Amino acid sequence: MRFVRELAEPWGLLLAATSAGAAWAVQLPVVTALGVGVTVLAARAGVAAATRKPAPDPEERALPDVEPGSPEAGWLRRAEAAAEGFSSISDSLEAGPLADRVADMAPVVRETVDTLRRLAGRATATGKALTRVDAGAVSAEKARLRKELKTADDDIRGDLTQSLEAVQAQQDVHARLTSAQRKLMAQLRSGALGLDGLVARAAELSAATGDALLDTTTIGELGEQLEGIRRGVVETEEATRRSLG
């Protein structure tokens, strides 16, 4: 598909036409001149398709940075450390049912940490947005406008009402941002501590003297624990994306 798009690119068509015109100008047959143009166009499209970098994914391009030293950065580091611990346990296990189960879980652990990283970035962005709304000043302005409306003349009542609506909109934004930030921070904490607990449980099972001591149910509990963590993280990401629109 990229090759086809490059064939239709205006600069490529211009280059092909110029090449064909030059070939015809030196008295080559018309068919040959057209062949030169087609060859140039195809070669140019092939090179461009092979070398042009694909456009970055919009979600990745918009991914906000995590503020260094912030609470969200601390929880993210803890989650990343837990993922490293889980990987270390996976590498140390001898072949057997537990090793197979832990190996299957490793990609889900990494996926969960990636989601937590996005949540941490969103928490930082939400915190910065909150600093742009002075909740105290907005609340005071709302109270003043309400007081003025009680005694306002009809000729200014409409203006005061519009001002009050604008102030209310700011309050609504602040409330949504505050709610989203609390949810994000709660999930970051829950996700990081959940991964910590998962690593501790995996380490406990790995300390068993042999896989014969571990029944299928016990091993399966690890997967259930991880799925609960993953689901909570994903649901929080979706919920905050909807609320902040």
CSV table of C-alpha atoms in Angstrom, one decimal, residues 73-200:
chain,number,residue,atom,x,y,z
A,73,ALA,CA,7.0,8.3,39.5
A,74,GLY,CA,7.6,6.5,42.8
A,75,TRP,CA,4.8,4.0,42.3
A,76,LEU,CA,5.9,3.4,38.7
A,77,ARG,CA,9.4,2.6,39.8
A,78,ARG,CA,8.0,0.2,42.4
A,79,ALA,CA,6.0,-1.6,39.7
A,80,GLU,CA,9.0,-1.7,37.3
A,81,ALA,CA,11.1,-3.2,40.1
A,82,ALA,CA,8.4,-5.8,40.8
A,83,ALA,CA,8.4,-6.7,37.1
A,84,GLU,CA,12.2,-7.1,37.2
A,85,GLY,CA,11.8,-9.4,40.2
A,86,PHE,CA,9.2,-11.5,38.5
A,87,SER,CA,11.5,-11.9,35.5
A,88,SER,CA,14.4,-12.9,37.7
A,89,ILE,CA,12.2,-15.6,39.4
A,90,SER,CA,11.1,-16.8,36.0
A,91,ASP,CA,14.7,-17.2,34.9
A,92,SER,CA,15.7,-19.1,38.0
A,93,LEU,CA,12.9,-21.7,38.0
A,94,GLU,CA,13.7,-25.3,36.9
A,95,ALA,CA,11.5,-26.8,34.2
A,96,GLY,CA,8.1,-27.8,35.4
A,97,PRO,CA,4.5,-26.6,35.7
A,98,LEU,CA,5.4,-23.6,37.8
A,99,ALA,CA,8.1,-22.5,35.5
A,100,ASP,CA,5.7,-22.8,32.5
A,101,ARG,CA,3.0,-20.8,34.2
A,102,VAL,CA,5.4,-18.0,35.3
A,103,ALA,CA,6.8,-17.8,31.8
A,104,ASP,CA,3.4,-17.4,30.3
A,105,MET,CA,2.6,-14.7,32.8
A,106,ALA,CA,5.7,-12.6,32.0
A,107,PRO,CA,4.3,-10.8,28.9
A,108,VAL,CA,1.2,-9.9,30.9
A,109,VAL,CA,3.3,-8.5,33.7
A,110,ARG,CA,5.2,-6.3,31.2
A,111,GLU,CA,1.9,-5.2,29.6
A,112,THR,CA,0.5,-4.2,33.0
A,113,VAL,CA,3.6,-2.1,33.7
A,114,ASP,CA,3.3,-0.4,30.3
A,115,THR,CA,-0.3,0.5,31.2
A,116,LEU,CA,0.8,1.8,34.6
A,117,ARG,CA,3.4,3.9,32.9
A,118,ARG,CA,0.6,5.5,30.8
A,119,LEU,CA,-1.4,6.0,33.9
A,120,ALA,CA,1.5,7.7,35.7
A,121,GLY,CA,2.0,10.0,32.7
A,122,ARG,CA,-1.7,10.9,32.8
A,123,ALA,CA,-1.5,11.5,36.5
A,124,THR,CA,1.3,14.0,35.9
A,125,ALA,CA,-0.6,15.7,33.1
A,126,THR,CA,-3.7,15.9,35.3
A,127,GLY,CA,-1.8,17.4,38.2
A,128,LYS,CA,-0.3,20.1,35.9
A,129,ALA,CA,-3.8,20.9,34.6
A,130,LEU,CA,-5.1,21.2,38.1
A,131,THR,CA,-2.5,23.9,38.9
A,132,ARG,CA,-4.0,26.1,36.2
A,133,VAL,CA,-7.4,26.3,38.0
A,134,ASP,CA,-7.4,28.2,41.2
A,135,ALA,CA,-10.2,26.5,43.0
A,136,GLY,CA,-10.3,29.0,45.9
A,137,ALA,CA,-10.5,32.0,43.6
A,138,VAL,CA,-13.1,30.3,41.4
A,139,SER,CA,-15.3,29.5,44.4
A,140,ALA,CA,-15.0,33.1,45.7
A,141,GLU,CA,-15.9,34.5,42.3
A,142,LYS,CA,-18.9,32.2,42.1
A,143,ALA,CA,-20.2,33.4,45.5
A,144,ARG,CA,-19.7,37.0,44.5
A,145,LEU,CA,-21.6,36.6,41.3
A,146,ARG,CA,-24.5,34.8,43.0
A,147,LYS,CA,-24.7,37.7,45.5
A,148,GLU,CA,-24.8,40.3,42.7
A,149,LEU,CA,-27.5,38.4,40.8
A,150,LYS,CA,-29.9,38.7,43.8
A,151,THR,CA,-30.0,42.5,43.4
A,152,ALA,CA,-29.0,42.9,39.7
A,153,ASP,CA,-31.0,45.0,37.3
A,154,ASP,CA,-32.4,43.3,34.2
A,155,ASP,CA,-30.0,45.0,31.9
A,156,ILE,CA,-27.0,43.2,33.5
A,157,ARG,CA,-28.6,40.1,34.7
A,158,GLY,CA,-27.9,38.2,31.5
A,159,ASP,CA,-24.2,39.1,31.6
A,160,LEU,CA,-23.9,38.1,35.2
A,161,THR,CA,-25.6,34.8,34.4
A,162,GLN,CA,-23.2,34.1,31.6
A,163,SER,CA,-20.3,34.9,33.9
A,164,LEU,CA,-21.7,32.5,36.6
A,165,GLU,CA,-22.0,29.8,34.0
A,166,ALA,CA,-18.4,30.3,32.9
A,167,VAL,CA,-17.2,30.1,36.6
A,168,GLN,CA,-19.3,27.0,37.1
A,169,ALA,CA,-17.7,25.4,34.1
A,170,GLN,CA,-14.3,26.0,35.7
A,171,GLN,CA,-15.5,24.3,38.9
A,172,ASP,CA,-16.8,21.4,36.9
A,173,VAL,CA,-13.4,21.0,35.2
A,174,HIS,CA,-11.6,21.1,38.5
A,175,ALA,CA,-13.9,18.5,40.0
A,176,ARG,CA,-13.4,16.1,37.1
A,177,LEU,CA,-9.6,16.6,37.2
A,178,THR,CA,-9.5,16.0,40.9
A,179,SER,CA,-11.6,12.9,40.7
A,180,ALA,CA,-9.5,11.5,37.8
A,181,GLN,CA,-6.2,12.2,39.6
A,182,ARG,CA,-7.4,10.4,42.8
A,183,LYS,CA,-8.5,7.4,40.7
A,184,LEU,CA,-5.2,7.4,38.9
A,185,MET,CA,-3.1,7.6,42.0
A,186,ALA,CA,-5.2,4.9,43.8
A,187,GLN,CA,-4.8,2.5,40.8
A,188,LEU,CA,-1.0,3.2,40.6
A,189,ARG,CA,-0.7,2.3,44.2
A,190,SER,CA,-2.9,-0.7,43.9
A,191,GLY,CA,-1.2,-1.9,40.8
A,192,ALA,CA,2.3,-1.5,42.2
A,193,LEU,CA,1.5,-3.2,45.5
A,194,GLY,CA,-0.4,-5.9,43.6
A,195,LEU,CA,2.7,-6.7,41.5
A,196,ASP,CA,4.8,-6.7,44.7
A,197,GLY,CA,2.4,-9.3,46.1
A,198,LEU,CA,2.5,-11.4,43.0
A,199,VAL,CA,6.3,-11.5,43.1
A,200,ALA,CA,6.2,-12.5,46.8
